[in-house]
mmCIF file with all atom_site columns, C-alpha atoms in Angstrom:
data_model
loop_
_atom_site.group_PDB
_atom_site.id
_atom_site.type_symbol
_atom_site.label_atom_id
_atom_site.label_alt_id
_atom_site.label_comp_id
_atom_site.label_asym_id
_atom_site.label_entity_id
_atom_site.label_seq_id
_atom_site.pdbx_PDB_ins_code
_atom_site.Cartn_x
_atom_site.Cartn_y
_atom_site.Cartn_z
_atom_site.occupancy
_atom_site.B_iso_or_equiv
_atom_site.pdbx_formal_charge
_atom_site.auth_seq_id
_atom_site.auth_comp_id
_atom_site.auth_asym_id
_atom_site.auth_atom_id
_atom_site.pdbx_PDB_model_num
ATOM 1   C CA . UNK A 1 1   ? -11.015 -49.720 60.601 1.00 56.00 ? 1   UNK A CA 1
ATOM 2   C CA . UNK A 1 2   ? -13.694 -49.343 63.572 1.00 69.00 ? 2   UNK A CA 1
ATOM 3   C CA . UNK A 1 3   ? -13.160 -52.919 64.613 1.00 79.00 ? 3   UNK A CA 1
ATOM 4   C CA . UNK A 1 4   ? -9.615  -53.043 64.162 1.00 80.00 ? 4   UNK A CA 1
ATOM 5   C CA . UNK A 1 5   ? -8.872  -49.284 65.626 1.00 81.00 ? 5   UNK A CA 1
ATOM 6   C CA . UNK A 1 6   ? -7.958  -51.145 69.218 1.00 87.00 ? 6   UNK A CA 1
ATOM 7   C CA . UNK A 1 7   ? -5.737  -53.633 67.528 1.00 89.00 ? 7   UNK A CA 1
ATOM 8   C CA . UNK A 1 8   ? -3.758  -50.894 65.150 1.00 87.00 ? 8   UNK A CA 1
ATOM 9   C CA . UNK A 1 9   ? -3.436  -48.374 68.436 1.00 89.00 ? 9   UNK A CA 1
ATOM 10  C CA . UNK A 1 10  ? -1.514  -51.255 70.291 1.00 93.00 ? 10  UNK A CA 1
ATOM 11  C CA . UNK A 1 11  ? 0.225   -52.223 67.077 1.00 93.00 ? 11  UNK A CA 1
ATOM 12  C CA . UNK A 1 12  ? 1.382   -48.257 66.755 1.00 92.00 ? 12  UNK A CA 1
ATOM 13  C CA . UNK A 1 13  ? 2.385   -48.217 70.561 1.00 95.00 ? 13  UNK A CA 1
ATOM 14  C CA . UNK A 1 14  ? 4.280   -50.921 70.066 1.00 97.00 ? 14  UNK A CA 1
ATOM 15  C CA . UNK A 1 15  ? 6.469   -49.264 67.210 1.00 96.00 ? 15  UNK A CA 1
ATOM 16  C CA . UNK A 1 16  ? 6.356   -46.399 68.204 1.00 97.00 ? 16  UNK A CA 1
ATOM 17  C CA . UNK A 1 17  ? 8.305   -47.540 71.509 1.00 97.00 ? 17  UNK A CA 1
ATOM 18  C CA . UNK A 1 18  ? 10.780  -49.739 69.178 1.00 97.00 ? 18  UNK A CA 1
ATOM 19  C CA . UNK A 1 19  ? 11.162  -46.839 67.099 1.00 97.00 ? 19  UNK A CA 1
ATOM 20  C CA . UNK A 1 20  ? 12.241  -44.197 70.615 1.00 97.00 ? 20  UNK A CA 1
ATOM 21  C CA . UNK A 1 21  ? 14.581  -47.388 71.874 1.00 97.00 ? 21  UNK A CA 1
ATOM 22  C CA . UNK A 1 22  ? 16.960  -46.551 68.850 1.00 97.00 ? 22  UNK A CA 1
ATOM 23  C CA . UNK A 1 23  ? 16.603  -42.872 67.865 1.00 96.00 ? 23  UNK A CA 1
ATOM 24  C CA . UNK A 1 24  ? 14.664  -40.499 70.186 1.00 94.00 ? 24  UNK A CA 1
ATOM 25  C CA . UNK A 1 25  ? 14.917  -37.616 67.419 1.00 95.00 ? 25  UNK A CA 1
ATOM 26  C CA . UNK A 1 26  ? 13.062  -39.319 63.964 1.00 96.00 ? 26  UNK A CA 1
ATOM 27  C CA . UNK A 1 27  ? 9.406   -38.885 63.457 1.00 95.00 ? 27  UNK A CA 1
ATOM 28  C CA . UNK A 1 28  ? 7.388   -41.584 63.486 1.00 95.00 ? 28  UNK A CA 1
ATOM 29  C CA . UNK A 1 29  ? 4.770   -41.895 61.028 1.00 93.00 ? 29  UNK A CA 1
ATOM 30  C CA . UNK A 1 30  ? 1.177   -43.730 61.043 1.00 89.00 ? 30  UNK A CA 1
ATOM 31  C CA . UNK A 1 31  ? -1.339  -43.956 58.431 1.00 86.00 ? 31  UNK A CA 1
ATOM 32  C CA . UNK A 1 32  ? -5.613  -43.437 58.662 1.00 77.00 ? 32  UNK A CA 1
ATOM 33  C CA . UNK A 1 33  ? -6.612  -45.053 55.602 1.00 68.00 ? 33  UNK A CA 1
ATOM 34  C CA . UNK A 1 34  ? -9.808  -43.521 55.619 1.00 64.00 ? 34  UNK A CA 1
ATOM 35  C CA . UNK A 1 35  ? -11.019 -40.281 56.117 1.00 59.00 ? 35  UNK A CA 1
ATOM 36  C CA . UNK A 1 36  ? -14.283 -41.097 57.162 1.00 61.00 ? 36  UNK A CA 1
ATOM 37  C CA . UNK A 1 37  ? -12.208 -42.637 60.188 1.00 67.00 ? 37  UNK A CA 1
ATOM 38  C CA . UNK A 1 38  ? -10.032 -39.753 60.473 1.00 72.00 ? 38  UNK A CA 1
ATOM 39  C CA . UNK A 1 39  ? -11.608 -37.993 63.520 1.00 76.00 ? 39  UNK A CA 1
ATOM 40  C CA . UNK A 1 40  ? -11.320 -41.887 65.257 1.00 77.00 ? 40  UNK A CA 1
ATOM 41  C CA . UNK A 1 41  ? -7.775  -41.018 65.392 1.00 79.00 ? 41  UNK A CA 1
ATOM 42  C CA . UNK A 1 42  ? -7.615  -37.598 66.803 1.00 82.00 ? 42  UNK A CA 1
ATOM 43  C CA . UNK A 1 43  ? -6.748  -38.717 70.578 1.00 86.00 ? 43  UNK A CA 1
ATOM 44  C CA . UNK A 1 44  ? -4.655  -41.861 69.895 1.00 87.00 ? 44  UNK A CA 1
ATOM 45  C CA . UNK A 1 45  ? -0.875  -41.080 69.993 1.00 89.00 ? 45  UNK A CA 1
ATOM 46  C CA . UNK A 1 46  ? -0.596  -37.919 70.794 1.00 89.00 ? 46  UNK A CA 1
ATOM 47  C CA . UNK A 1 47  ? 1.902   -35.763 73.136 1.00 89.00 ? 47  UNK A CA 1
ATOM 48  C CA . UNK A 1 48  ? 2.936   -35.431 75.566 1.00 90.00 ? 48  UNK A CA 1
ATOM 49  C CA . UNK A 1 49  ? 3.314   -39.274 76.037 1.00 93.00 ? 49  UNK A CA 1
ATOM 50  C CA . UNK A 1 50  ? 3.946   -39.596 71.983 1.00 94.00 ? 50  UNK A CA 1
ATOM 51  C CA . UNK A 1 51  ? 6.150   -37.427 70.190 1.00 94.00 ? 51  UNK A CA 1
ATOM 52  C CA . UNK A 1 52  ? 7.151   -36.119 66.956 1.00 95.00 ? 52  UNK A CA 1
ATOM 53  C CA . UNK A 1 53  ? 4.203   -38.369 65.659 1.00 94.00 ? 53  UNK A CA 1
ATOM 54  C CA . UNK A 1 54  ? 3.240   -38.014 62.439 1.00 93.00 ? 54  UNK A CA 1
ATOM 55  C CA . UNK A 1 55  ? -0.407  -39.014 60.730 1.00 88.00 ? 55  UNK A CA 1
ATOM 56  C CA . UNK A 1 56  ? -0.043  -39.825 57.012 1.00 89.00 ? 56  UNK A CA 1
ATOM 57  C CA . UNK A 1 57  ? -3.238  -39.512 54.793 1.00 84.00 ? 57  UNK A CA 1
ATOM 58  C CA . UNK A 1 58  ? -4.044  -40.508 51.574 1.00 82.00 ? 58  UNK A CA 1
ATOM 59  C CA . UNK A 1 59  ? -6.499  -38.012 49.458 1.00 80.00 ? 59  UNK A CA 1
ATOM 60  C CA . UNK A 1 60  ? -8.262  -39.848 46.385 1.00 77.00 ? 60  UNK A CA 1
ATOM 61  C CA . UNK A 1 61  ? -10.720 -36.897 44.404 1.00 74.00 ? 61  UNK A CA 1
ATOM 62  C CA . UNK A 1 62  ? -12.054 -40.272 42.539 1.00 72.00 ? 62  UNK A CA 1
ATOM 63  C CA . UNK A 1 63  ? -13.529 -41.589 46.195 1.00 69.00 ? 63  UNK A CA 1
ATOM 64  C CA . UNK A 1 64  ? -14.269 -37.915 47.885 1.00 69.00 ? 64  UNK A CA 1
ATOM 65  C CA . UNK A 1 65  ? -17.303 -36.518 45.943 1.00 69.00 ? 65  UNK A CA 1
ATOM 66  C CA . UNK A 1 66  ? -16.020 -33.985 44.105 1.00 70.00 ? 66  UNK A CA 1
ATOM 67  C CA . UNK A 1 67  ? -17.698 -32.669 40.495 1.00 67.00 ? 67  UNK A CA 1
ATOM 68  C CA . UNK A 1 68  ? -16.897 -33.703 37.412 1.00 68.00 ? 68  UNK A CA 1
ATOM 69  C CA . UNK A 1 69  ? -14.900 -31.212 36.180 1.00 72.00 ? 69  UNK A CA 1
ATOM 70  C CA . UNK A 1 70  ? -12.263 -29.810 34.103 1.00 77.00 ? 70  UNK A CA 1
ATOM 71  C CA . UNK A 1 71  ? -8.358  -30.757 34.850 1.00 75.00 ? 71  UNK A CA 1
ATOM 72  C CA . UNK A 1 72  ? -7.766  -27.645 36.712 1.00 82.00 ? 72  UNK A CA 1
ATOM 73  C CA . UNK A 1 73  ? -11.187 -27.285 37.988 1.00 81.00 ? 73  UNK A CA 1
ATOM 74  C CA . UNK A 1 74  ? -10.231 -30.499 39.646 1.00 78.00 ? 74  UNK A CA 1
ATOM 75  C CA . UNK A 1 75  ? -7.207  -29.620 41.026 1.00 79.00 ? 75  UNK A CA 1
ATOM 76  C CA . UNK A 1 76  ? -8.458  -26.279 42.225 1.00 84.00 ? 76  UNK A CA 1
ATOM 77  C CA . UNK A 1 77  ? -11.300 -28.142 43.979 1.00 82.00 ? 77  UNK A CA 1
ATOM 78  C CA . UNK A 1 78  ? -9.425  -30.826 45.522 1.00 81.00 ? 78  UNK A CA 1
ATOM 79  C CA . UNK A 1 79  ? -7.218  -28.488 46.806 1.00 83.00 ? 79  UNK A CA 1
ATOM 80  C CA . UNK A 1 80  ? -9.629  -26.219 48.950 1.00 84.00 ? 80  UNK A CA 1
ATOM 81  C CA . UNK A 1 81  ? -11.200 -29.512 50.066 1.00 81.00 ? 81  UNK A CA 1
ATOM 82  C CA . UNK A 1 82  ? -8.672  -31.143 51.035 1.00 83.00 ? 82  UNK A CA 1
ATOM 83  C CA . UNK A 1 83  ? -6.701  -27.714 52.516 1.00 85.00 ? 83  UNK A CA 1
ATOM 84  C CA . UNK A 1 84  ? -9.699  -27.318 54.905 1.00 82.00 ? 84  UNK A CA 1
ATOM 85  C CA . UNK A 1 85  ? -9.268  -30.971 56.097 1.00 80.00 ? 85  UNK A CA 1
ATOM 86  C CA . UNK A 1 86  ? -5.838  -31.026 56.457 1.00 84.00 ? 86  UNK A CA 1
ATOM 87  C CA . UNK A 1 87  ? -5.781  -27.574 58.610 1.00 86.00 ? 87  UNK A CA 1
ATOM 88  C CA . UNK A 1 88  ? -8.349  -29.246 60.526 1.00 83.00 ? 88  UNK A CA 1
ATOM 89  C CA . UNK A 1 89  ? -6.700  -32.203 61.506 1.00 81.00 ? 89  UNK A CA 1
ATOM 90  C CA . UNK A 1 90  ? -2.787  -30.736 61.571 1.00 84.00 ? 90  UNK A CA 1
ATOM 91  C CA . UNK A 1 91  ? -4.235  -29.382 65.014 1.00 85.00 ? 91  UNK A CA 1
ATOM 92  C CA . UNK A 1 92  ? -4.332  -32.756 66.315 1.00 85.00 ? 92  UNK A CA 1
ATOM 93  C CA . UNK A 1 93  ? -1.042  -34.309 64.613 1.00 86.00 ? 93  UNK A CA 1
ATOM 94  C CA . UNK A 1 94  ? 1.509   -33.023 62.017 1.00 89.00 ? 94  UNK A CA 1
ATOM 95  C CA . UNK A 1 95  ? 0.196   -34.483 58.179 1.00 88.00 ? 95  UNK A CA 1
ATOM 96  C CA . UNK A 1 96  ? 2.056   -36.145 55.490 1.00 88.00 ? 96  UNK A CA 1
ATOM 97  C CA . UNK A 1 97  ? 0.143   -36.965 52.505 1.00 86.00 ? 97  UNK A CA 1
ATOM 98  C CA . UNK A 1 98  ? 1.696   -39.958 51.187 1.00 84.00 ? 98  UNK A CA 1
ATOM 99  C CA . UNK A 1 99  ? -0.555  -40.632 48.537 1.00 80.00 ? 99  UNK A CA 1
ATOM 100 C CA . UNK A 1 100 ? -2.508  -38.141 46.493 1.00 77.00 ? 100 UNK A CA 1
ATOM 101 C CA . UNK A 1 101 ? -4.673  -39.196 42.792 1.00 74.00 ? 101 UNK A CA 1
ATOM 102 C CA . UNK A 1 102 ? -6.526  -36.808 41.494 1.00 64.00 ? 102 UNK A CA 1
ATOM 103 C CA . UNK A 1 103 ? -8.490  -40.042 39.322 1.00 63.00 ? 103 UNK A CA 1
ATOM 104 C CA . UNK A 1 104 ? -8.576  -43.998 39.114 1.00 58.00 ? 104 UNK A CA 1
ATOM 105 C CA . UNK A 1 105 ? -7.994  -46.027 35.961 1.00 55.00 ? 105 UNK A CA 1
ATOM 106 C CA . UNK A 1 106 ? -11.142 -46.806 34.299 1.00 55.00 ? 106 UNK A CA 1
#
């Protein structure tokens, strides 16, 4: 995403203006796919030029280095890790998680 961050920020800006042109009230969403690039994101789109802007994250346990583990171990430790992240970041944009997998298909 590094590379592309410049081209996605105008792409966003550009939506996000299409979006306010019809309805100045809805929230506008964007997504980090990454969380390593999360903290790119932190002063892109926010208020008081951008409102009611939304980041939407997607938490994978299989990719985030958590233990091996029982099923609720798992959950139990994906939930403190991600809790902490997502407090972090809600500072700097409201969060949606729009996709959360607690394992991948082997």
């Amino acid at each position: 995403e590094d590379e592309m961050r410049p081209l996605l920020i105008e792409y966003y800006e550009a939506a996000y203006s299409l979006v306010r042109r019809r309805r100045a009230d809805v929230a506008v969403v964007f997504c980090v796919l990454y969380w390593f690039d999360l903290w790119g994101w932190v002063t892109q789109l926010r208020e008081p030029q951008f409102h009611n802007v939304f980041i939407d994250l997607h938490l994978y346990t299989a990719f985030d280095g958590l233990s091996e583990a029982t099923p609720d171990e798992t959950v139990v430790q994906a939930a403190r890790t991600f809790g902490c992240r997502l407090l972090q970041h809600a500072r700097h944009h409201p969060v949606v998680v729009g996709e959360w997998s607690l394992a991948v298909d082997e």
